[in-house]
PDB file of C-alpha atoms in Angstrom:
ATOM      1  CA  MET X 643       0.000   0.000   0.000  1.00  0.00           C
ATOM      2  CA  LYS X 644       2.320   2.722  -1.254  1.00  0.00           C
ATOM      3  CA  PRO X 645       1.158   6.224  -0.203  1.00  0.00           C
ATOM      4  CA  ILE X 646       0.120   8.284  -3.216  1.00  0.00           C
ATOM      5  CA  THR X 647       1.379  11.858  -3.463  1.00  0.00           C
ATOM      6  CA  ARG X 648      -0.656  14.174  -5.687  1.00  0.00           C
ATOM      7  CA  GLY X 649      -0.196  17.820  -6.564  1.00  0.00           C
ATOM      8  CA  LYS X 650      -2.472  20.581  -5.279  1.00  0.00           C
ATOM      9  CA  TRP X 651      -4.342  21.014  -8.562  1.00  0.00           C
ATOM     10  CA  ARG X 652      -4.750  17.279  -9.043  1.00  0.00           C
ATOM     11  CA  LEU X 653      -6.231  16.998  -5.567  1.00  0.00           C
ATOM     12  CA  ALA X 654      -8.609  19.915  -6.164  1.00  0.00           C
ATOM     13  CA  ALA X 655      -9.798  18.453  -9.466  1.00  0.00           C
ATOM     14  CA  GLY X 656     -10.361  15.040  -7.894  1.00  0.00           C
ATOM     15  CA  ILE X 657     -12.347  16.482  -4.994  1.00  0.00           C
ATOM     16  CA  CYS X 658     -14.527  18.483  -7.406  1.00  0.00           C
ATOM     17  CA  TYR X 659     -15.212  15.429  -9.570  1.00  0.00           C
ATOM     18  CA  PHE X 660     -16.177  13.125  -6.703  1.00  0.00           C
ATOM     19  CA  ARG X 661     -18.343  15.768  -5.031  1.00  0.00           C
ATOM     20  CA  LEU X 662     -20.299  16.354  -8.230  1.00  0.00           C
ATOM     21  CA  LYS X 663     -20.711  12.608  -8.613  1.00  0.00           C
ATOM     22  CA  ARG X 664     -22.136  12.389  -5.094  1.00  0.00           C
ATOM     23  CA  TYR X 665     -24.564  15.251  -5.700  1.00  0.00           C
ATOM     24  CA  GLY X 666     -25.811  13.366  -8.753  1.00  0.00           C
ATOM     25  CA  GLU X 667     -26.382  10.235  -6.676  1.00  0.00           C
ATOM     26  CA  TRP X 668     -28.361  12.182  -4.103  1.00  0.00           C
ATOM     27  CA  LEU X 669     -30.539  13.844  -6.744  1.00  0.00           C
ATOM     28  CA  TRP X 670     -31.069  11.119  -9.334  1.00  0.00           C
ATOM     29  CA  GLY X 671     -29.904   7.842  -7.797  1.00  0.00           C
ATOM     30  CA  PRO X 672     -32.264   4.943  -7.033  1.00  0.00           C
ATOM     31  CA  LYS X 673     -31.867   5.081  -3.252  1.00  0.00           C
ATOM     32  CA  LYS X 674     -34.613   6.476  -1.049  1.00  0.00           C
ATOM     33  CA  PHE X 675     -32.821   8.642   1.500  1.00  0.00           C
ATOM     34  CA  ALA X 676     -34.197   9.067   5.008  1.00  0.00           C
ATOM     35  CA  SER X 677     -35.025  12.640   6.018  1.00  0.00           C
ATOM     36  CA  GLU X 678     -37.836  12.437   8.585  1.00  0.00           C
ATOM     37  CA  ARG X 679     -36.990  13.424  12.137  1.00  0.00           C
ATOM     38  CA  ASP X 680     -39.164  12.956  15.201  1.00  0.00           C
ATOM     39  CA  GLU X 681     -38.616  14.439  18.658  1.00  0.00           C
ATOM     40  CA  LYS X 682     -40.588  11.592  20.233  1.00  0.00           C
ATOM     41  CA  LEU X 683     -38.227   8.651  20.720  1.00  0.00           C
ATOM     42  CA  LEU X 684     -39.124   5.127  19.659  1.00  0.00           C
ATOM     43  CA  PRO X 685     -39.561   2.843  22.697  1.00  0.00           C
ATOM     44  CA  HIS X 686     -36.915   0.124  22.275  1.00  0.00           C
ATOM     45  CA  VAL X 687     -33.147   0.694  22.554  1.00  0.00           C
ATOM     46  CA  HIS X 688     -31.195  -1.756  20.377  1.00  0.00           C
ATOM     47  CA  PHE X 689     -27.727  -0.442  21.180  1.00  0.00           C
ATOM     48  CA  GLY X 690     -26.119   2.588  22.787  1.00  0.00           C
ATOM     49  CA  HIS X 691     -22.552   3.812  23.057  1.00  0.00           C
ATOM     50  CA  ARG X 692     -20.591   6.897  24.034  1.00  0.00           C
ATOM     51  CA  THR X 693     -17.080   8.225  23.491  1.00  0.00           C
ATOM     52  CA  ILE X 694     -15.152  10.779  25.502  1.00  0.00           C
ATOM     53  CA  LEU X 695     -14.925  14.264  23.994  1.00  0.00           C
ATOM     54  CA  LEU X 696     -11.558  15.500  25.246  1.00  0.00           C
ATOM     55  CA  ARG X 697      -8.396  13.392  25.327  1.00  0.00           C
ATOM     56  CA  LYS X 698      -4.803  14.306  25.968  1.00  0.00           C
ATOM     57  CA  LEU X 699      -3.091  13.314  22.726  1.00  0.00           C
ATOM     58  CA  LYS X 700       0.547  13.711  21.868  1.00  0.00           C
ATOM     59  CA  ASP X 701       1.291  16.804  19.758  1.00  0.00           C
ATOM     60  CA  VAL X 702      -2.394  17.828  19.677  1.00  0.00           C
ATOM     61  CA  GLU X 703      -3.263  21.231  21.122  1.00  0.00           C
ATOM     62  CA  MET X 704      -6.395  21.164  23.271  1.00  0.00           C
ATOM     63  CA  TRP X 705      -8.054  24.104  21.478  1.00  0.00           C
ATOM     64  CA  MET X 706      -8.520  21.804  18.494  1.00  0.00           C
ATOM     65  CA  GLN X 707     -10.492  19.372  20.625  1.00  0.00           C
ATOM     66  CA  HIS X 708     -12.575  22.087  22.277  1.00  0.00           C
ATOM     67  CA  ASN X 709     -13.482  23.381  18.816  1.00  0.00           C
ATOM     68  CA  LYS X 710     -14.256  19.806  17.773  1.00  0.00           C
ATOM     69  CA  VAL X 711     -16.957  19.739  20.446  1.00  0.00           C
ATOM     70  CA  ILE X 712     -18.543  22.870  18.932  1.00  0.00           C
ATOM     71  CA  ASN X 713     -18.644  21.159  15.544  1.00  0.00           C
ATOM     72  CA  LEU X 714     -20.109  17.971  17.002  1.00  0.00           C
ATOM     73  CA  ARG X 715     -22.894  19.918  18.688  1.00  0.00           C
ATOM     74  CA  ILE X 716     -23.945  21.408  15.342  1.00  0.00           C
ATOM     75  CA  ALA X 717     -23.753  18.103  13.454  1.00  0.00           C
ATOM     76  CA  THR X 718     -25.671  16.067  16.046  1.00  0.00           C
ATOM     77  CA  ARG X 719     -28.567  18.509  15.790  1.00  0.00           C
ATOM     78  CA  GLN X 720     -28.904  17.558  12.110  1.00  0.00           C
ATOM     79  CA  LEU X 721     -29.020  13.832  12.889  1.00  0.00           C
ATOM     80  CA  ASN X 722     -30.826  13.537  16.205  1.00  0.00           C
ATOM     81  CA  GLY X 723     -34.273  12.001  15.910  1.00  0.00           C
ATOM     82  CA  LEU X 724     -33.764  10.706  12.359  1.00  0.00           C
ATOM     83  CA  VAL X 725     -36.171   7.877  11.514  1.00  0.00           C
ATOM     84  CA  ILE X 726     -35.131   5.274   8.931  1.00  0.00           C
ATOM     85  CA  ARG X 727     -38.153   3.435   7.566  1.00  0.00           C
ATOM     86  CA  PRO X 728     -37.847   0.005   5.898  1.00  0.00           C
ATOM     87  CA  GLY X 729     -36.145   0.420   2.523  1.00  0.00           C
ATOM     88  CA  GLU X 730     -34.640   3.822   3.348  1.00  0.00           C
ATOM     89  CA  THR X 731     -30.963   4.757   3.513  1.00  0.00           C
ATOM     90  CA  MET X 732     -29.278   7.250   5.812  1.00  0.00           C
ATOM     91  CA  SER X 733     -26.552   9.361   4.183  1.00  0.00           C
ATOM     92  CA  TYR X 734     -24.311  10.997   6.778  1.00  0.00           C
ATOM     93  CA  TRP X 735     -23.312  13.966   4.609  1.00  0.00           C
ATOM     94  CA  LYS X 736     -26.702  14.478   2.948  1.00  0.00           C
ATOM     95  CA  LEU X 737     -28.177  15.088   6.387  1.00  0.00           C
ATOM     96  CA  ILE X 738     -25.357  17.171   7.874  1.00  0.00           C
ATOM     97  CA  GLY X 739     -24.518  19.197   4.779  1.00  0.00           C
ATOM     98  CA  LYS X 740     -21.234  20.905   4.057  1.00  0.00           C
ATOM     99  CA  PRO X 741     -19.615  22.179   7.294  1.00  0.00           C
ATOM    100  CA  THR X 742     -18.973  25.903   6.755  1.00  0.00           C
ATOM    101  CA  ARG X 743     -18.281  28.935   8.922  1.00  0.00           C
ATOM    102  CA  GLY X 744     -21.657  30.333   7.933  1.00  0.00           C
ATOM    103  CA  LYS X 745     -23.329  27.415   9.718  1.00  0.00           C
ATOM    104  CA  GLY X 746     -21.252  27.980  12.859  1.00  0.00           C
ATOM    105  CA  TYR X 747     -18.513  25.411  12.274  1.00  0.00           C
ATOM    106  CA  VAL X 748     -15.023  26.313  13.456  1.00  0.00           C
ATOM    107  CA  GLU X 749     -11.466  25.069  12.974  1.00  0.00           C
ATOM    108  CA  GLY X 750     -11.229  21.688  14.708  1.00  0.00           C
ATOM    109  CA  MET X 751      -8.951  18.673  14.876  1.00  0.00           C
ATOM    110  CA  LEU X 752      -8.602  16.842  11.570  1.00  0.00           C
ATOM    111  CA  LEU X 753      -6.521  13.830  10.547  1.00  0.00           C
ATOM    112  CA  SER X 754      -5.148  14.264   7.044  1.00  0.00           C
ATOM    113  CA  HIS X 755      -2.707  11.833   5.402  1.00  0.00           C
ATOM    114  CA  GLY X 756      -1.723  10.506   8.812  1.00  0.00           C
ATOM    115  CA  ARG X 757      -1.057  13.879  10.405  1.00  0.00           C
ATOM    116  CA  VAL X 758      -3.011  15.998  12.862  1.00  0.00           C
ATOM    117  CA  THR X 759      -4.049  19.341  11.423  1.00  0.00           C
ATOM    118  CA  SER X 760      -7.047  21.671  11.706  1.00  0.00           C
ATOM    119  CA  ALA X 761      -9.874  22.561   9.328  1.00  0.00           C
ATOM    120  CA  VAL X 762     -13.360  24.041   9.466  1.00  0.00           C
ATOM    121  CA  GLY X 763     -15.661  21.278  10.658  1.00  0.00           C
ATOM    122  CA  GLY X 764     -12.778  19.189  11.970  1.00  0.00           C
ATOM    123  CA  GLY X 765     -13.665  16.436  14.418  1.00  0.00           C
ATOM    124  CA  LEU X 766     -16.777  15.037  12.748  1.00  0.00           C
ATOM    125  CA  CYS X 767     -15.084  11.665  12.264  1.00  0.00           C
ATOM    126  CA  GLN X 768     -15.768  11.020  15.934  1.00  0.00           C
ATOM    127  CA  LEU X 769     -19.466  11.100  15.101  1.00  0.00           C
ATOM    128  CA  SER X 770     -19.149   8.839  12.035  1.00  0.00           C
ATOM    129  CA  ASN X 771     -17.026   6.440  14.112  1.00  0.00           C
ATOM    130  CA  LEU X 772     -19.752   6.300  16.770  1.00  0.00           C
ATOM    131  CA  LEU X 773     -22.513   5.705  14.218  1.00  0.00           C
ATOM    132  CA  TYR X 774     -20.592   2.924  12.492  1.00  0.00           C
ATOM    133  CA  TRP X 775     -19.800   1.126  15.744  1.00  0.00           C
ATOM    134  CA  MET X 776     -23.403   1.351  16.956  1.00  0.00           C
ATOM    135  CA  THR X 777     -24.776   0.136  13.630  1.00  0.00           C
ATOM    136  CA  LEU X 778     -22.633  -3.003  13.770  1.00  0.00           C
ATOM    137  CA  HIS X 779     -24.643  -3.948  16.871  1.00  0.00           C
ATOM    138  CA  THR X 780     -28.026  -3.732  15.111  1.00  0.00           C
ATOM    139  CA  PRO X 781     -29.821  -5.418  12.184  1.00  0.00           C
ATOM    140  CA  LEU X 782     -29.205  -2.296  10.055  1.00  0.00           C
ATOM    141  CA  THR X 783     -26.863  -2.712   7.083  1.00  0.00           C
ATOM    142  CA  VAL X 784     -23.813  -0.523   6.428  1.00  0.00           C
ATOM    143  CA  THR X 785     -23.877  -0.021   2.648  1.00  0.00           C
ATOM    144  CA  GLU X 786     -21.025   2.501   2.423  1.00  0.00           C
ATOM    145  CA  ARG X 787     -18.114   2.918   4.782  1.00  0.00           C
ATOM    146  CA  HIS X 788     -14.540   4.098   4.272  1.00  0.00           C
ATOM    147  CA  ARG X 789     -11.730   2.822   6.450  1.00  0.00           C
ATOM    148  CA  HIS X 790      -9.018   4.999   7.922  1.00  0.00           C
ATOM    149  CA  SER X 791      -5.895   4.711   5.739  1.00  0.00           C
ATOM    150  CA  TYR X 792      -3.560   5.690   8.578  1.00  0.00           C
ATOM    151  CA  ASP X 793      -3.280   4.364  12.129  1.00  0.00           C
ATOM    152  CA  VAL X 794      -2.265   7.534  13.932  1.00  0.00           C
ATOM    153  CA  PHE X 795      -2.402   6.807  17.660  1.00  0.00           C
ATOM    154  CA  PRO X 796      -1.080   3.809  19.661  1.00  0.00           C
ATOM    155  CA  ASP X 797      -3.444   1.306  21.269  1.00  0.00           C
ATOM    156  CA  ALA X 798      -3.176   2.702  24.805  1.00  0.00           C
ATOM    157  CA  ASN X 799      -6.699   2.708  26.314  1.00  0.00           C
ATOM    158  CA  ARG X 800      -8.215   1.359  23.077  1.00  0.00           C
ATOM    159  CA  THR X 801     -11.497  -0.422  23.914  1.00  0.00           C
ATOM    160  CA  GLN X 802     -12.579  -1.378  20.379  1.00  0.00           C
ATOM    161  CA  PRO X 803     -10.787  -3.490  17.765  1.00  0.00           C
ATOM    162  CA  PHE X 804      -8.457  -1.726  15.357  1.00  0.00           C
ATOM    163  CA  GLY X 805     -10.364  -0.621  12.258  1.00  0.00           C
ATOM    164  CA  SER X 806     -13.800  -0.340  13.858  1.00  0.00           C
ATOM    165  CA  GLY X 807     -14.316   3.286  12.818  1.00  0.00           C
ATOM    166  CA  ALA X 808     -15.438   5.084   9.658  1.00  0.00           C
ATOM    167  CA  THR X 809     -13.621   8.065   8.203  1.00  0.00           C
ATOM    168  CA  CYS X 810     -15.565  10.886   6.559  1.00  0.00           C
ATOM    169  CA  PHE X 811     -14.790  13.786   4.213  1.00  0.00           C
ATOM    170  CA  TYR X 812     -17.449  15.969   2.619  1.00  0.00           C
ATOM    171  CA  ASN X 813     -19.176  14.670   0.683  1.00  0.00           C
ATOM    172  CA  TYR X 814     -17.775  11.695  -1.168  1.00  0.00           C
ATOM    173  CA  LEU X 815     -16.334   9.771   1.788  1.00  0.00           C
ATOM    174  CA  ASP X 816     -19.796   9.102   3.148  1.00  0.00           C
ATOM    175  CA  LEU X 817     -21.288   6.730   5.698  1.00  0.00           C
ATOM    176  CA  GLN X 818     -24.513   5.187   4.447  1.00  0.00           C
ATOM    177  CA  ILE X 819     -26.762   2.882   6.455  1.00  0.00           C
ATOM    178  CA  THR X 820     -29.726   1.044   4.928  1.00  0.00           C
ATOM    179  CA  ASN X 821     -32.728  -0.381   6.727  1.00  0.00           C
ATOM    180  CA  GLN X 822     -33.345  -3.778   5.122  1.00  0.00           C
ATOM    181  CA  THR X 823     -35.609  -4.913   7.973  1.00  0.00           C
ATOM    182  CA  LYS X 824     -39.395  -4.654   8.404  1.00  0.00           C
ATOM    183  CA  GLN X 825     -39.177  -2.288  11.368  1.00  0.00           C
ATOM    184  CA  SER X 826     -38.349   1.398  11.716  1.00  0.00           C
ATOM    185  CA  PHE X 827     -35.192   2.618  13.431  1.00  0.00           C
ATOM    186  CA  GLN X 828     -34.441   5.965  15.006  1.00  0.00           C
ATOM    187  CA  LEU X 829     -31.117   7.624  15.742  1.00  0.00           C
ATOM    188  CA  HIS X 830     -30.693   9.434  19.051  1.00  0.00           C
ATOM    189  CA  VAL X 831     -27.386  11.323  19.336  1.00  0.00           C
ATOM    190  CA  TYR X 832     -26.442  14.012  21.816  1.00  0.00           C
ATOM    191  CA  ILE X 833     -23.579  15.717  23.659  1.00  0.00           C
ATOM    192  CA  THR X 834     -23.075  15.581  27.439  1.00  0.00           C
ATOM    193  CA  ASP X 835     -20.503  17.553  29.417  1.00  0.00           C
ATOM    194  CA  THR X 836     -17.939  14.838  28.830  1.00  0.00           C
ATOM    195  CA  HIS X 837     -19.119  12.482  26.063  1.00  0.00           C
ATOM    196  CA  LEU X 838     -20.594  12.110  22.610  1.00  0.00           C
ATOM    197  CA  ALA X 839     -23.442   9.642  23.087  1.00  0.00           C
ATOM    198  CA  GLY X 840     -25.867   7.812  20.862  1.00  0.00           C
ATOM    199  CA  GLU X 841     -28.498   5.099  20.571  1.00  0.00           C
ATOM    200  CA  TRP X 842     -30.228   3.171  17.834  1.00  0.00           C
ATOM    201  CA  ARG X 843     -33.870   2.781  18.848  1.00  0.00           C
ATOM    202  CA  SER X 844     -36.750   0.943  17.180  1.00  0.00           C
ATOM    203  CA  ASP X 845     -40.492   0.419  17.279  1.00  0.00           C
ATOM    204  CA  MET X 846     -39.883  -3.279  17.930  1.00  0.00           C
ATOM    205  CA  PRO X 847     -37.712  -4.948  20.616  1.00  0.00           C
ATOM    206  CA  ARG X 848     -34.398  -6.509  19.644  1.00  0.00           C
ATOM    207  CA  THR X 849     -34.132 -10.246  19.032  1.00  0.00           C
ATOM    208  CA  ARG X 850     -30.343 -10.527  18.683  1.00  0.00           C
ATOM    209  CA  THR X 851     -27.181  -9.247  20.359  1.00  0.00           C
ATOM    210  CA  TYR X 852     -23.805  -8.830  18.659  1.00  0.00           C
ATOM    211  CA  GLU X 853     -20.115  -9.063  19.521  1.00  0.00           C
ATOM    212  CA  ILE X 854     -17.475  -7.494  17.255  1.00  0.00           C
ATOM    213  CA  ILE X 855     -14.157  -9.350  17.080  1.00  0.00           C
ATOM    214  CA  GLU X 856     -11.014  -9.158  14.963  1.00  0.00           C
ATOM    215  CA  LYS X 857      -9.139 -11.980  13.244  1.00  0.00           C
ATOM    216  CA  GLU X 858      -5.909 -12.246  11.280  1.00  0.00           C
ATOM    217  CA  HIS X 859      -4.453  -9.175  12.948  1.00  0.00           C
ATOM    218  CA  GLU X 860      -0.961  -8.466  11.638  1.00  0.00           C
ATOM    219  CA  ILE X 861       1.680  -5.750  11.827  1.00  0.00           C
ATOM    220  CA  ALA X 862       4.326  -6.085   9.133  1.00  0.00           C
ATOM    221  CA  PRO X 863       7.113  -3.945   7.631  1.00  0.00           C
ATOM    222  CA  SER X 864       6.142  -2.200   4.418  1.00  0.00           C
ATOM    223  CA  ILE X 865       8.418  -2.283   1.387  1.00  0.00           C
ATOM    224  CA  TRP X 866       7.758   1.468   1.108  1.00  0.00           C
ATOM    225  CA  GLY X 867       9.068   2.048   4.637  1.00  0.00           C
ATOM    226  CA  GLY X 868       7.383   1.992   8.043  1.00  0.00           C
ATOM    227  CA  TYR X 869       4.785  -0.585   9.024  1.00  0.00           C
ATOM    228  CA  GLU X 870       1.376  -1.665   7.797  1.00  0.00           C
ATOM    229  CA  ARG X 871      -1.389  -2.968  10.016  1.00  0.00           C
ATOM    230  CA  THR X 872      -4.151  -5.275   8.793  1.00  0.00           C
ATOM    231  CA  ASN X 873      -7.039  -7.259  10.227  1.00  0.00           C
ATOM    232  CA  GLN X 874     -10.457  -8.695   9.474  1.00  0.00           C
ATOM    233  CA  LEU X 875     -13.544  -7.751  11.484  1.00  0.00           C
ATOM    234  CA  TYR X 876     -16.299 -10.258  12.205  1.00  0.00           C
ATOM    235  CA  ARG X 877     -19.353 -10.205  14.400  1.00  0.00           C
ATOM    236  CA  ASN X 878     -20.796 -13.001  16.480  1.00  0.00           C
ATOM    237  CA  VAL X 879     -24.595 -13.090  16.554  1.00  0.00           C
ATOM    238  CA  PHE X 880     -26.380 -14.346  19.670  1.00  0.00           C
ATOM    239  CA  ALA X 881     -29.975 -15.025  20.679  1.00  0.00           C
ATOM    240  CA  LEU X 882     -31.248 -13.046  23.648  1.00  0.00           C
ATOM    241  CA  ASP X 883     -30.645 -16.024  25.936  1.00  0.00           C
ATOM    242  CA  GLY X 884     -26.944 -15.930  25.034  1.00  0.00           C
ATOM    243  CA  GLU X 885     -26.944 -18.829  22.563  1.00  0.00           C
ATOM    244  CA  TRP X 886     -24.413 -18.330  19.769  1.00  0.00           C
ATOM    245  CA  LEU X 887     -26.145 -18.462  16.379  1.00  0.00           C
ATOM    246  CA  TYR X 888     -23.550 -17.657  13.690  1.00  0.00           C
ATOM    247  CA  ASP X 889     -20.788 -15.255  12.753  1.00  0.00           C
ATOM    248  CA  GLU X 890     -20.551 -12.757   9.881  1.00  0.00           C
ATOM    249  CA  TRP X 891     -17.621 -11.162   8.073  1.00  0.00           C
ATOM    250  CA  ILE X 892     -17.785  -7.373   8.299  1.00  0.00           C
ATOM    251  CA  THR X 893     -14.756  -5.834   6.618  1.00  0.00           C
ATOM    252  CA  GLN X 894     -11.024  -5.872   6.042  1.00  0.00           C
ATOM    253  CA  ASN X 895      -8.797  -3.055   7.306  1.00  0.00           C
ATOM    254  CA  ARG X 896      -5.393  -1.917   6.145  1.00  0.00           C
ATOM    255  CA  ALA X 897      -3.537   1.152   7.381  1.00  0.00           C
ATOM    256  CA  MET X 898      -0.105   2.723   7.454  1.00  0.00           C
ATOM    257  CA  MET X 899       1.145   3.043  11.031  1.00  0.00           C
ATOM    258  CA  MET X 900       2.306   6.515  12.002  1.00  0.00           C
ATOM    259  CA  TYR X 901       4.145   5.342  15.126  1.00  0.00           C
ATOM    260  CA  GLU X 902       6.610   2.604  16.023  1.00  0.00           C
ATOM    261  CA  PRO X 903       4.745  -0.672  16.684  1.00  0.00           C
ATOM    262  CA  LEU X 904       7.048  -1.651  19.589  1.00  0.00           C
ATOM    263  CA  LEU X 905       7.061   1.159  22.100  1.00  0.00           C
ATOM    264  CA  PRO X 906       9.438   1.144  25.088  1.00  0.00           C
ATOM    265  CA  LYS X 907       8.012   0.727  28.584  1.00  0.00           C
ATOM    266  CA  GLY X 908       7.595   3.811  30.733  1.00  0.00           C
TER     267      GLY X 908
END
């Protein structure tokens, strides 16, 4: 997986092309995109999760993370209460829209080509990561997801398998979730003083529980220099009484490591 270096104009042209392509999909594509929101929450929680807002990260100034929280507050307001009826698809960026200063977005933490930088709307990947992880614990189907190409931070305090997030970049690196069931689902996302929190709720109680595991995890030297990290994600499906039913392949991950894989103690 050799990193590709492109010039400024080549990057700009590529971004323009893929954004126009996405707009065309939204306008004329065959998918029925969910847009209804309801303040009244559906009665049954299928899965909930939360992630801490502020972390002390090496070489990351805290103002970037504080601004990230501002951006997350704006974005969650566009998603909270969304109802996905059977046959509908949720498009992350179609609902949030382009993050601009005019909408209140500010410069926040952004990971770009394996490096921490800042950009207007930075930090929204934390929300797409949360949505992806929650969806893996429901009967909903992830129909578009983009993996992180770089593994930026070491595994200290990691509670989820490597590669269990979803990167996002307006508008062509989208997260899309389709309801292929016969029941409606509702997204409840909100910000507390310390966490980004969310739930997938439904009008019918859950009948399954899920466990996400990784297999074939490997860290290996890259012929281009540095190290590459790979794994496969699966999920175990259980009945409500705890009986194991079957397992499903989810995805394959591959990323360039931006730190030494063997860190000294201390």
